[in-house]
């Protein structure tokens, strides 16, 4: 009997739990399922012969219930239910309320030196990931892709990561199903209501990563666009260490050089060439350092693709040419000549950092500027380094906080801002001596600023002594300067005239 026919009639004979690992005895081939957490398991299977050794991350203790139901074995954790059909060993995963997640339609069969099987694409579910690619949209429906990284995220609330080496291909060209071609059946399943939970689970099992380059081999507008899309699509695949080489743009025309500098300056692994890095990049040193623990401990890229940050907004899936820098700033790089582009603002209220203009989200706007388009989200604090100290830009009226990592000590300085009764409260818990300047955007002129003693009003924003404030009536921005000692808790109250 040919190998393909053998694979088509594999039968599960019995199963045996061994702690977090469940071993399945088949009439031919072998299989096992290892629980890593209540949300994550690893499934491996061979079509013939025993399973080889495999290193899985040290799992936490996971309590599961395993039993037999008609025609299948059912395993339940705290969050999900996995069933394996006895005939064919098809894997199906659903939430405990019965909502389907992953669903095998066929069992794996030999395909040359690989194995191939198909899974269901539920109606309305979009699929993202599979590594860097120069696609302007995230959803892979209708595409057949060789996966640079075999990490596939479904908006239905799960992801799959195929752990074995070699070439993987995902074919979404047929309706209602997708085909996986892989060297072997060896994948992790992650349950997560949103991408951030999925990335958190993936971070437990991800292999060591080195810097990976974007597509800037030739300095052209086309390569700049391809690099931007590569970088954002890579971030959606949890690739955390991108690199960008500005040397191909050393001899480019000035406009192209400027746009390449603006993009490259936001990449952690930037090689500046003779083009150099932007002034904005130098303002972000503390910002980037403050996101390193999240990158290390949770596996979040500093570049947050829009579907990562706003999973409930389907329009975000169409815009791989913009991204969030952390949780605070939307960046829409220019990658074509003419100093103009359209960009999408997701849900929320946004402030253009260059003009201080305010926009309501869930709309597309046209931006014309020679600068890098940067928009801050309402309810955030954006820290910006400057030679004179630390600028803290607060965008009310929602409360906000930011934790500044002090690179010399590893401690966190905390800054908080929020409405309070008829005013606002600004707070700094500093772990080092530092000069701070709050910039509170879009507020009326205050009646009083201060702590126990009122602060004095200064005559200009660029010449403010300690414990003074200045109101920019044209921009409706309030500036407050304060020098804070290490260990000091500095609370500033703002009161406003009654309407």
CSV table of C-alpha atoms in Angstrom, one decimal:
chain,number,residue,atom,x,y,z
A,1,UNK,CA,0.0,0.0,0.0
A,2,UNK,CA,1.5,3.4,-0.9
A,3,UNK,CA,2.5,5.8,1.9
A,4,UNK,CA,-0.2,8.3,1.0
A,5,UNK,CA,-2.9,5.6,1.5
A,6,UNK,CA,-1.4,4.5,4.8
A,7,UNK,CA,-1.5,8.1,6.0
A,8,UNK,CA,-5.1,8.4,5.0
A,9,UNK,CA,-6.3,5.6,7.3
A,10,UNK,CA,-4.2,6.2,10.4
A,11,UNK,CA,-6.1,5.1,13.5
A,12,UNK,CA,-5.7,6.3,17.1
A,13,UNK,CA,-5.6,3.1,19.3
A,14,UNK,CA,-5.0,4.6,22.8
A,15,UNK,CA,-3.6,7.5,24.7
A,16,UNK,CA,-1.6,7.9,27.9
A,17,UNK,CA,-1.1,11.1,29.9
A,18,UNK,CA,2.4,11.7,31.3
A,19,UNK,CA,2.1,15.0,33.2
A,20,UNK,CA,1.8,17.7,30.7
A,21,UNK,CA,2.5,15.3,27.8
A,22,UNK,CA,-0.1,13.1,26.3
A,23,UNK,CA,1.2,10.2,24.2
A,24,UNK,CA,-1.0,8.7,21.4
A,25,UNK,CA,-0.5,5.2,20.1
A,26,UNK,CA,-1.4,4.8,16.4
A,27,UNK,CA,-1.6,1.8,14.2
A,28,UNK,CA,1.3,3.4,12.3
A,29,UNK,CA,3.3,6.5,13.0
A,30,UNK,CA,3.4,8.3,16.3
A,31,UNK,CA,2.0,11.5,17.9
A,32,UNK,CA,2.1,13.5,21.1
A,33,UNK,CA,0.6,16.7,22.5
A,34,UNK,CA,2.5,18.7,25.2
A,35,UNK,CA,0.8,21.4,27.1
A,36,UNK,CA,3.0,24.5,27.7
A,37,UNK,CA,0.3,26.6,29.4
A,38,UNK,CA,-3.4,26.5,29.6
A,39,UNK,CA,-3.5,28.4,26.3
A,40,UNK,CA,-0.6,26.8,24.4
A,41,UNK,CA,0.2,23.2,23.3
A,42,UNK,CA,2.7,21.6,21.0
A,43,UNK,CA,1.5,18.8,18.6
A,44,UNK,CA,3.9,16.5,16.8
A,45,UNK,CA,3.2,13.6,14.6
A,46,UNK,CA,5.0,11.2,12.2
A,47,UNK,CA,3.3,9.3,9.4
A,48,UNK,CA,5.7,6.3,9.9
A,49,UNK,CA,8.0,5.4,12.8
A,50,UNK,CA,8.6,6.9,16.2
A,51,UNK,CA,8.9,10.6,17.1
A,52,UNK,CA,12.4,12.0,17.4
A,53,UNK,CA,13.6,13.8,20.5
A,54,UNK,CA,12.4,17.4,20.8
A,55,UNK,CA,13.2,20.1,23.3
A,56,UNK,CA,10.2,22.0,24.5
A,57,UNK,CA,10.4,25.0,26.9
A,58,UNK,CA,10.0,24.1,30.6
A,59,UNK,CA,6.2,24.0,30.9
A,60,UNK,CA,4.2,25.2,33.8
A,61,UNK,CA,2.0,22.6,35.5
A,62,UNK,CA,-1.1,22.4,33.5
A,63,UNK,CA,-4.2,20.5,34.7
A,64,UNK,CA,-6.2,19.0,31.9
A,65,UNK,CA,-9.0,16.5,31.6
A,66,UNK,CA,-8.7,13.8,29.0
A,67,UNK,CA,-11.4,11.3,28.1
A,68,UNK,CA,-12.8,9.4,25.2
A,69,UNK,CA,-16.0,10.5,23.4
A,70,UNK,CA,-17.5,8.7,20.4
A,71,UNK,CA,-14.9,8.6,17.6
A,72,UNK,CA,-12.4,10.9,19.3
A,73,UNK,CA,-10.2,11.7,22.3
A,74,UNK,CA,-11.1,15.0,24.0
A,75,UNK,CA,-8.7,17.0,26.2
A,76,UNK,CA,-9.7,20.1,28.1
A,77,UNK,CA,-7.6,22.8,29.7
A,78,UNK,CA,-8.8,25.9,31.6
A,79,UNK,CA,-9.5,27.8,28.3
A,80,UNK,CA,-9.7,25.4,25.3
A,81,UNK,CA,-10.8,22.0,24.2
A,82,UNK,CA,-8.8,19.8,21.8
A,83,UNK,CA,-10.3,16.8,20.1
A,84,UNK,CA,-8.4,14.2,18.0
A,85,UNK,CA,-10.5,12.0,15.8
A,86,UNK,CA,-9.6,8.4,16.1
A,87,UNK,CA,-9.8,7.8,12.4
A,88,UNK,CA,-7.3,10.1,10.7
A,89,UNK,CA,-6.2,11.9,13.8
A,90,UNK,CA,-7.7,15.2,12.7
A,91,UNK,CA,-7.0,18.0,15.3
A,92,UNK,CA,-9.8,20.4,16.2
A,93,UNK,CA,-9.6,23.1,18.8
A,94,UNK,CA,-12.4,25.2,20.2
A,95,UNK,CA,-13.2,27.5,23.2
A,96,UNK,CA,-14.9,25.9,26.1
A,97,UNK,CA,-18.2,27.6,25.0
A,98,UNK,CA,-18.0,25.7,21.7
A,99,UNK,CA,-16.7,28.5,19.4
A,100,UNK,CA,-14.4,26.8,16.8
A,101,UNK,CA,-10.8,27.8,16.5
A,102,UNK,CA,-8.5,25.6,14.5
A,103,UNK,CA,-10.0,22.8,12.4
A,104,UNK,CA,-8.2,20.2,10.3
A,105,UNK,CA,-10.1,19.2,7.2
A,106,UNK,CA,-7.6,16.5,6.0
A,107,UNK,CA,-4.9,14.5,7.7
A,108,UNK,CA,-1.3,15.0,6.6
A,109,UNK,CA,-0.1,13.0,3.6
A,110,UNK,CA,3.3,12.8,2.0
A,111,UNK,CA,4.1,15.5,-0.6
A,112,UNK,CA,7.5,14.9,-2.0
A,113,UNK,CA,9.9,15.3,0.9
A,114,UNK,CA,7.3,17.2,2.9
A,115,UNK,CA,3.8,16.6,4.3
A,116,UNK,CA,0.7,18.4,3.3
A,117,UNK,CA,-2.7,18.9,5.0
A,118,UNK,CA,-5.6,21.3,4.9
A,119,UNK,CA,-7.4,23.4,7.5
A,120,UNK,CA,-10.6,25.4,7.6
A,121,UNK,CA,-10.8,29.2,7.1
A,122,UNK,CA,-13.9,30.2,9.1
A,123,UNK,CA,-16.1,32.9,7.5
A,124,UNK,CA,-15.0,36.4,8.5
A,125,UNK,CA,-11.7,35.4,10.0
A,126,UNK,CA,-8.6,37.1,8.6
A,127,UNK,CA,-5.1,35.6,8.7
A,128,UNK,CA,-1.8,37.6,9.2
A,129,UNK,CA,1.9,36.9,9.5
A,130,UNK,CA,4.2,34.4,7.7
A,131,UNK,CA,7.2,36.8,7.9
A,132,UNK,CA,8.4,39.9,6.0
A,133,UNK,CA,6.8,40.6,2.7
A,134,UNK,CA,6.2,43.6,0.6
A,135,UNK,CA,2.4,43.4,0.8
A,136,UNK,CA,0.4,46.6,1.6
A,137,UNK,CA,-2.3,44.5,3.3
A,138,UNK,CA,-1.9,42.0,6.2
A,139,UNK,CA,-4.6,39.4,5.3
A,140,UNK,CA,-3.2,36.5,3.3
A,141,UNK,CA,-6.5,35.3,1.8
A,142,UNK,CA,-6.1,34.6,-1.9
A,143,UNK,CA,-2.3,34.2,-1.6
A,144,UNK,CA,0.0,31.3,-1.7
A,145,UNK,CA,3.1,32.1,0.3
A,146,UNK,CA,6.4,30.6,1.2
A,147,UNK,CA,6.6,31.5,4.8
A,148,UNK,CA,9.8,33.2,5.9
A,149,UNK,CA,8.5,32.6,9.4
A,150,UNK,CA,5.8,30.0,9.8
A,151,UNK,CA,3.8,32.0,12.3
A,152,UNK,CA,0.2,32.5,11.3
A,153,UNK,CA,-2.3,34.6,13.3
A,154,UNK,CA,-6.0,34.3,13.0
A,155,UNK,CA,-8.4,37.0,14.0
A,156,UNK,CA,-10.7,34.2,15.3
A,157,UNK,CA,-8.5,34.2,18.5
A,158,UNK,CA,-5.6,31.8,17.8
A,159,UNK,CA,-2.2,31.4,16.1
A,160,UNK,CA,-0.1,28.5,15.0
A,161,UNK,CA,3.7,28.4,14.8
A,162,UNK,CA,5.4,25.6,13.0
A,163,UNK,CA,8.5,24.8,14.9
A,164,UNK,CA,10.5,22.5,12.6
A,165,UNK,CA,13.1,23.9,10.3
A,166,UNK,CA,12.9,23.8,6.5
A,167,UNK,CA,10.5,25.3,4.0
A,168,UNK,CA,6.9,26.0,4.8
A,169,UNK,CA,4.2,27.0,2.4
A,170,UNK,CA,0.7,28.3,3.1
A,171,UNK,CA,-1.8,28.3,0.3
A,172,UNK,CA,-5.0,30.4,0.8
A,173,UNK,CA,-6.0,30.5,-2.8
A,174,UNK,CA,-9.0,28.1,-2.3
A,175,UNK,CA,-12.2,29.3,-0.6
A,176,UNK,CA,-13.0,28.0,2.9
A,177,UNK,CA,-9.7,26.3,3.5
A,178,UNK,CA,-5.9,26.6,3.5
A,179,UNK,CA,-3.2,24.2,2.7
A,180,UNK,CA,0.0,23.7,4.8
A,181,UNK,CA,3.0,22.1,3.3
A,182,UNK,CA,5.8,21.5,5.9
A,183,UNK,CA,8.8,19.3,6.4
A,184,UNK,CA,6.9,17.6,9.3
A,185,UNK,CA,3.9,17.9,11.5
A,186,UNK,CA,5.3,19.9,14.4
A,187,UNK,CA,3.5,23.1,15.5
A,188,UNK,CA,2.5,25.1,18.5
A,189,UNK,CA,-1.1,26.3,19.0
A,190,UNK,CA,-1.7,29.5,20.9
A,191,UNK,CA,-5.1,30.6,22.1
A,192,UNK,CA,-5.4,34.4,22.7
A,193,UNK,CA,-8.4,36.7,22.4
A,194,UNK,CA,-6.1,39.4,20.9
A,195,UNK,CA,-2.7,39.4,19.3
A,196,UNK,CA,-0.9,40.8,22.4
A,197,UNK,CA,-2.0,37.6,24.3
A,198,UNK,CA,-0.8,35.5,21.4
A,199,UNK,CA,2.6,37.2,21.3
A,200,UNK,CA,2.9,36.7,25.0
A,201,UNK,CA,2.4,33.0,24.6
A,202,UNK,CA,4.7,32.8,21.6
A,203,UNK,CA,7.5,34.5,23.6
A,204,UNK,CA,7.7,31.4,25.8
A,205,UNK,CA,8.7,29.1,22.9
A,206,UNK,CA,10.3,31.4,20.3
A,207,UNK,CA,13.7,30.4,19.1
A,208,UNK,CA,16.7,32.7,19.7
A,209,UNK,CA,16.6,35.6,17.2
A,210,UNK,CA,19.3,37.6,15.5
A,211,UNK,CA,19.0,40.9,13.6
A,212,UNK,CA,17.3,40.5,10.2
A,213,UNK,CA,17.7,43.0,7.4
A,214,UNK,CA,14.9,44.8,5.5
A,215,UNK,CA,15.0,45.0,1.7
A,216,UNK,CA,17.2,48.1,1.2
A,217,UNK,CA,19.8,46.5,-1.1
A,218,UNK,CA,19.3,49.4,-3.6
A,219,UNK,CA,18.5,53.0,-2.7
A,220,UNK,CA,15.3,53.7,-4.6
A,221,UNK,CA,11.8,54.7,-3.8
A,222,UNK,CA,10.7,51.2,-4.6
A,223,UNK,CA,13.2,49.7,-2.2
A,224,UNK,CA,12.2,52.2,0.5
A,225,UNK,CA,8.5,51.1,0.2
A,226,UNK,CA,9.5,47.4,0.2
A,227,UNK,CA,11.6,47.9,3.3
A,228,UNK,CA,8.8,49.7,5.2
A,229,UNK,CA,6.3,46.9,4.3
A,230,UNK,CA,8.9,44.2,5.2
A,231,UNK,CA,9.5,45.8,8.6
A,232,UNK,CA,5.9,46.1,9.5
A,233,UNK,CA,4.9,42.6,8.2
A,234,UNK,CA,7.9,41.2,10.1
A,235,UNK,CA,6.7,42.9,13.3
A,236,UNK,CA,3.3,41.2,12.8
A,237,UNK,CA,5.2,37.9,12.8
A,238,UNK,CA,6.9,38.7,16.1
A,239,UNK,CA,10.2,39.4,14.5
A,240,UNK,CA,11.7,41.6,17.2
A,241,UNK,CA,15.2,42.6,15.9
A,242,UNK,CA,14.9,44.4,12.5
A,243,UNK,CA,17.9,46.0,10.8
A,244,UNK,CA,18.0,48.8,8.3
A,245,UNK,CA,21.1,49.8,6.3
A,246,UNK,CA,21.1,53.4,5.1
A,247,UNK,CA,24.3,53.0,3.1
A,248,UNK,CA,22.4,52.3,-0.2
A,249,UNK,CA,21.0,55.8,0.1
A,250,UNK,CA,24.3,57.5,0.5
A,251,UNK,CA,24.2,59.0,-3.0
A,252,UNK,CA,20.5,59.2,-3.4
A,253,UNK,CA,18.7,62.5,-4.3
A,254,UNK,CA,18.1,64.7,-1.2
A,255,UNK,CA,14.3,64.0,-0.9
A,256,UNK,CA,14.9,60.2,-1.0
A,257,UNK,CA,17.7,60.5,1.5
A,258,UNK,CA,15.5,62.5,3.9
A,259,UNK,CA,12.7,59.9,3.7
A,260,UNK,CA,15.1,57.0,4.1
A,261,UNK,CA,16.7,58.7,7.1
A,262,UNK,CA,13.3,59.2,8.7
A,263,UNK,CA,12.4,55.6,8.3
A,264,UNK,CA,15.8,54.1,9.2
A,265,UNK,CA,16.0,56.2,12.3
A,266,UNK,CA,13.1,54.4,13.9
A,267,UNK,CA,14.6,50.9,13.3
A,268,UNK,CA,16.5,49.6,16.4
A,269,UNK,CA,19.2,48.1,14.3
A,270,UNK,CA,20.0,51.0,12.1
A,271,UNK,CA,23.3,51.4,10.2
A,272,UNK,CA,23.4,55.1,9.4
A,273,UNK,CA,25.9,55.1,6.6
A,274,UNK,CA,26.7,58.7,5.6
A,275,UNK,CA,23.0,59.6,5.6
A,276,UNK,CA,22.9,59.7,9.4
A,277,UNK,CA,20.1,59.5,11.8
A,278,UNK,CA,17.4,62.1,12.4
A,279,UNK,CA,17.0,64.5,15.2
A,280,UNK,CA,13.7,62.8,16.2
A,281,UNK,CA,15.6,59.5,16.7
A,282,UNK,CA,17.8,61.2,19.3
A,283,UNK,CA,14.7,62.3,21.2
A,284,UNK,CA,13.6,58.7,21.5
A,285,UNK,CA,16.5,57.1,23.4
A,286,UNK,CA,14.6,56.8,26.7
A,287,UNK,CA,11.5,55.8,24.8
A,288,UNK,CA,13.2,52.9,23.1
A,289,UNK,CA,15.0,51.8,26.3
A,290,UNK,CA,11.7,51.9,28.2
A,291,UNK,CA,10.2,49.3,25.7
A,292,UNK,CA,13.1,46.9,25.9
A,293,UNK,CA,11.6,45.0,29.0
A,294,UNK,CA,8.3,44.5,27.1
A,295,UNK,CA,10.2,43.3,24.0
A,296,UNK,CA,12.2,40.8,26.2
A,297,UNK,CA,9.6,39.7,28.6
A,298,UNK,CA,6.5,39.6,26.4
A,299,UNK,CA,7.9,39.3,22.9
A,300,UNK,CA,6.2,42.6,21.7
A,301,UNK,CA,8.0,44.4,18.8
A,302,UNK,CA,8.5,48.1,19.4
A,303,UNK,CA,6.8,48.7,16.1
A,304,UNK,CA,3.2,47.7,16.7
A,305,UNK,CA,1.4,46.9,13.4
A,306,UNK,CA,-2.1,48.4,13.4
A,307,UNK,CA,-3.9,45.0,13.7
A,308,UNK,CA,-1.7,44.2,16.7
A,309,UNK,CA,-2.7,47.4,18.5
A,310,UNK,CA,-6.3,47.6,17.2
A,311,UNK,CA,-7.5,44.1,16.5
A,312,UNK,CA,-11.2,45.0,16.5
A,313,UNK,CA,-10.8,47.6,13.7
A,314,UNK,CA,-10.9,45.6,10.4
A,315,UNK,CA,-9.8,48.6,8.4
A,316,UNK,CA,-6.4,48.4,10.1
A,317,UNK,CA,-5.7,45.2,8.1
A,318,UNK,CA,-5.4,47.2,5.0
A,319,UNK,CA,-2.6,49.4,6.1
A,320,UNK,CA,0.9,47.8,6.5
A,321,UNK,CA,2.5,51.1,5.4
A,322,UNK,CA,2.0,52.7,8.9
A,323,UNK,CA,2.5,51.5,12.4
A,324,UNK,CA,2.3,52.4,16.1
A,325,UNK,CA,5.6,53.2,17.8
A,326,UNK,CA,4.8,51.6,21.1
A,327,UNK,CA,1.3,52.3,22.4
A,328,UNK,CA,1.6,56.1,22.0
A,329,UNK,CA,2.5,57.2,18.5
A,330,UNK,CA,1.2,56.4,15.0
A,331,UNK,CA,4.0,56.7,12.4
A,332,UNK,CA,3.1,57.0,8.7
A,333,UNK,CA,6.5,57.2,6.8
A,334,UNK,CA,6.7,58.9,3.4
A,335,UNK,CA,8.0,56.4,0.8
A,336,UNK,CA,7.1,58.2,-2.5
A,337,UNK,CA,8.2,61.5,-3.9
A,338,UNK,CA,6.0,64.6,-3.5
A,339,UNK,CA,5.8,65.1,0.3
A,340,UNK,CA,2.2,63.8,0.5
A,341,UNK,CA,0.4,60.6,1.4
A,342,UNK,CA,-2.9,59.3,2.7
A,343,UNK,CA,-2.9,57.6,6.0
A,344,UNK,CA,-5.5,55.9,8.2
A,345,UNK,CA,-6.1,56.9,11.8
A,346,UNK,CA,-7.7,54.1,13.9
A,347,UNK,CA,-10.2,54.6,16.7
A,348,UNK,CA,-9.3,57.4,19.2
A,349,UNK,CA,-8.4,61.0,19.0
A,350,UNK,CA,-5.0,61.9,17.5
A,351,UNK,CA,-2.7,64.9,17.6
A,352,UNK,CA,-0.2,65.7,14.9
A,353,UNK,CA,3.1,66.3,16.7
A,354,UNK,CA,4.3,68.8,14.1
A,355,UNK,CA,1.1,71.0,13.9
A,356,UNK,CA,-0.7,70.2,17.1
A,357,UNK,CA,-3.8,69.7,15.0
A,358,UNK,CA,-6.4,67.3,16.4
A,359,UNK,CA,-8.1,64.5,14.4
A,360,UNK,CA,-11.0,62.1,15.2
A,361,UNK,CA,-10.0,58.5,14.4
A,362,UNK,CA,-11.5,55.9,12.1
A,363,UNK,CA,-10.9,58.0,9.1
A,364,UNK,CA,-8.4,58.5,6.3
A,365,UNK,CA,-6.6,61.8,6.0
A,366,UNK,CA,-4.1,63.3,3.5
A,367,UNK,CA,-0.9,64.5,5.1
A,368,UNK,CA,1.4,66.9,3.3
A,369,UNK,CA,4.7,67.6,5.0
A,370,UNK,CA,8.5,67.4,4.6
A,371,UNK,CA,8.7,66.0,8.2
A,372,UNK,CA,7.9,62.5,9.4
A,373,UNK,CA,4.1,62.2,10.0
A,374,UNK,CA,3.7,61.4,13.7
A,375,UNK,CA,0.4,61.4,15.6
A,376,UNK,CA,0.1,60.9,19.4
A,377,UNK,CA,-3.0,59.1,20.7
A,378,UNK,CA,-5.3,60.7,23.2
A,379,UNK,CA,-4.7,59.4,26.7
A,380,UNK,CA,-1.0,58.9,26.4
A,381,UNK,CA,2.3,60.5,27.7
A,382,UNK,CA,5.0,60.7,25.0
A,383,UNK,CA,8.5,61.2,26.6
A,384,UNK,CA,11.0,63.0,24.4
A,385,UNK,CA,14.7,63.5,25.3
A,386,UNK,CA,16.2,66.9,24.9
A,387,UNK,CA,19.6,68.5,25.8
A,388,UNK,CA,17.8,70.4,28.6
A,389,UNK,CA,16.1,67.3,30.1
A,390,UNK,CA,13.0,65.2,29.6
A,391,UNK,CA,9.9,66.5,27.8
A,392,UNK,CA,6.6,64.8,28.9
A,393,UNK,CA,3.9,65.4,26.3
A,394,UNK,CA,0.5,64.6,27.8
A,395,UNK,CA,-2.6,64.3,25.6
A,396,UNK,CA,-5.8,64.6,27.7
A,397,UNK,CA,-8.4,64.0,28.7
A,398,UNK,CA,-8.0,60.3,29.4
A,399,UNK,CA,-5.6,59.4,32.2
A,400,UNK,CA,-2.1,58.2,31.1
A,401,UNK,CA,1.1,56.9,32.5
A,402,UNK,CA,4.6,56.0,31.3
A,403,UNK,CA,7.4,54.0,33.0
A,404,UNK,CA,10.8,55.4,32.1
A,405,UNK,CA,13.6,52.8,32.3
A,406,UNK,CA,16.7,54.3,33.8
A,407,UNK,CA,19.4,52.6,31.8
A,408,UNK,CA,22.1,53.2,34.4
A,409,UNK,CA,20.2,51.6,37.2
A,410,UNK,CA,17.5,49.5,35.6
A,411,UNK,CA,14.9,51.2,37.8
A,412,UNK,CA,11.7,52.8,36.6
A,413,UNK,CA,10.8,56.4,37.0
A,414,UNK,CA,7.0,56.7,36.8
A,415,UNK,CA,5.0,59.6,35.3
A,416,UNK,CA,1.2,59.9,35.6
A,417,UNK,CA,-1.3,62.4,34.4
A,418,UNK,CA,-5.1,62.4,34.7
A,419,UNK,CA,-8.1,64.7,35.1
A,420,UNK,CA,-8.9,65.4,38.8
A,421,UNK,CA,-12.2,67.2,39.8
A,422,UNK,CA,-12.1,70.6,38.1
A,423,UNK,CA,-8.4,70.3,37.1
A,424,UNK,CA,-5.6,67.9,36.4
A,425,UNK,CA,-3.0,66.1,38.4
A,426,UNK,CA,0.6,65.5,37.0
A,427,UNK,CA,2.9,63.3,39.0
A,428,UNK,CA,6.5,62.3,38.7
A,429,UNK,CA,8.1,59.5,40.8
A,430,UNK,CA,11.7,60.0,39.7
A,431,UNK,CA,14.6,57.5,40.4
A,432,UNK,CA,17.2,60.0,39.3
A,433,UNK,CA,17.9,63.8,39.4
A,434,UNK,CA,16.3,65.1,36.2
A,435,UNK,CA,15.0,68.3,34.7
A,436,UNK,CA,11.4,67.7,33.4
A,437,UNK,CA,9.1,69.8,31.3
A,438,UNK,CA,5.5,68.8,31.1
A,439,UNK,CA,3.6,69.8,27.9
A,440,UNK,CA,-0.1,69.4,28.4
A,441,UNK,CA,-1.8,69.7,25.0
A,442,UNK,CA,-5.2,71.2,24.2
A,443,UNK,CA,-6.2,72.8,27.5
A,444,UNK,CA,-7.4,76.2,28.6
A,445,UNK,CA,-5.2,78.6,30.5
A,446,UNK,CA,-5.1,77.4,34.1
A,447,UNK,CA,-6.1,79.5,37.1
A,448,UNK,CA,-3.3,78.0,39.2
A,449,UNK,CA,-0.4,75.6,38.8
A,450,UNK,CA,1.6,74.1,41.7
A,451,UNK,CA,2.0,71.9,44.7
A,452,UNK,CA,1.7,73.3,48.2
A,453,UNK,CA,3.1,76.6,46.9
A,454,UNK,CA,1.9,78.0,43.5
A,455,UNK,CA,4.3,78.0,40.6
A,456,UNK,CA,5.2,81.3,39.0
A,457,UNK,CA,4.2,82.1,35.4
A,458,UNK,CA,7.1,82.5,33.0
A,459,UNK,CA,7.2,84.8,30.0
A,460,UNK,CA,8.4,82.3,27.4
A,461,UNK,CA,8.6,78.5,27.0
A,462,UNK,CA,12.3,78.5,26.2
A,463,UNK,CA,13.3,80.4,29.3
A,464,UNK,CA,11.5,78.7,32.2
A,465,UNK,CA,13.2,78.4,35.6
A,466,UNK,CA,12.4,75.6,38.0
A,467,UNK,CA,8.8,75.5,39.3
A,468,UNK,CA,7.4,77.8,36.6
A,469,UNK,CA,4.7,77.5,33.9
A,470,UNK,CA,4.0,79.1,30.6
A,471,UNK,CA,0.7,79.0,28.6
A,472,UNK,CA,1.0,79.0,24.8
A,473,UNK,CA,-2.4,80.5,23.8
A,474,UNK,CA,-1.9,80.0,20.1
A,475,UNK,CA,-1.4,76.2,20.5
A,476,UNK,CA,-3.5,75.9,23.7
A,477,UNK,CA,-0.6,74.0,25.3
A,478,UNK,CA,0.5,74.4,29.0
A,479,UNK,CA,4.3,74.0,29.8
A,480,UNK,CA,5.4,73.2,33.3
A,481,UNK,CA,9.0,72.9,34.3
A,482,UNK,CA,10.2,71.1,37.4
A,483,UNK,CA,13.5,69.7,38.6
A,484,UNK,CA,13.0,66.5,40.5
A,485,UNK,CA,15.5,64.8,42.8
A,486,UNK,CA,16.0,61.1,42.9
A,487,UNK,CA,13.4,59.5,45.2
A,488,UNK,CA,11.1,62.6,45.1
A,489,UNK,CA,7.4,62.3,44.4
A,490,UNK,CA,6.5,65.5,42.6
A,491,UNK,CA,2.8,66.2,42.3
A,492,UNK,CA,1.6,69.2,40.3
A,493,UNK,CA,-2.1,70.2,40.5
A,494,UNK,CA,-3.7,72.2,37.7
A,495,UNK,CA,-6.9,74.1,38.3
A,496,UNK,CA,-9.0,75.8,35.6
A,497,UNK,CA,-11.5,78.6,35.8
A,498,UNK,CA,-15.1,77.6,36.1
A,499,UNK,CA,-16.8,77.5,32.7
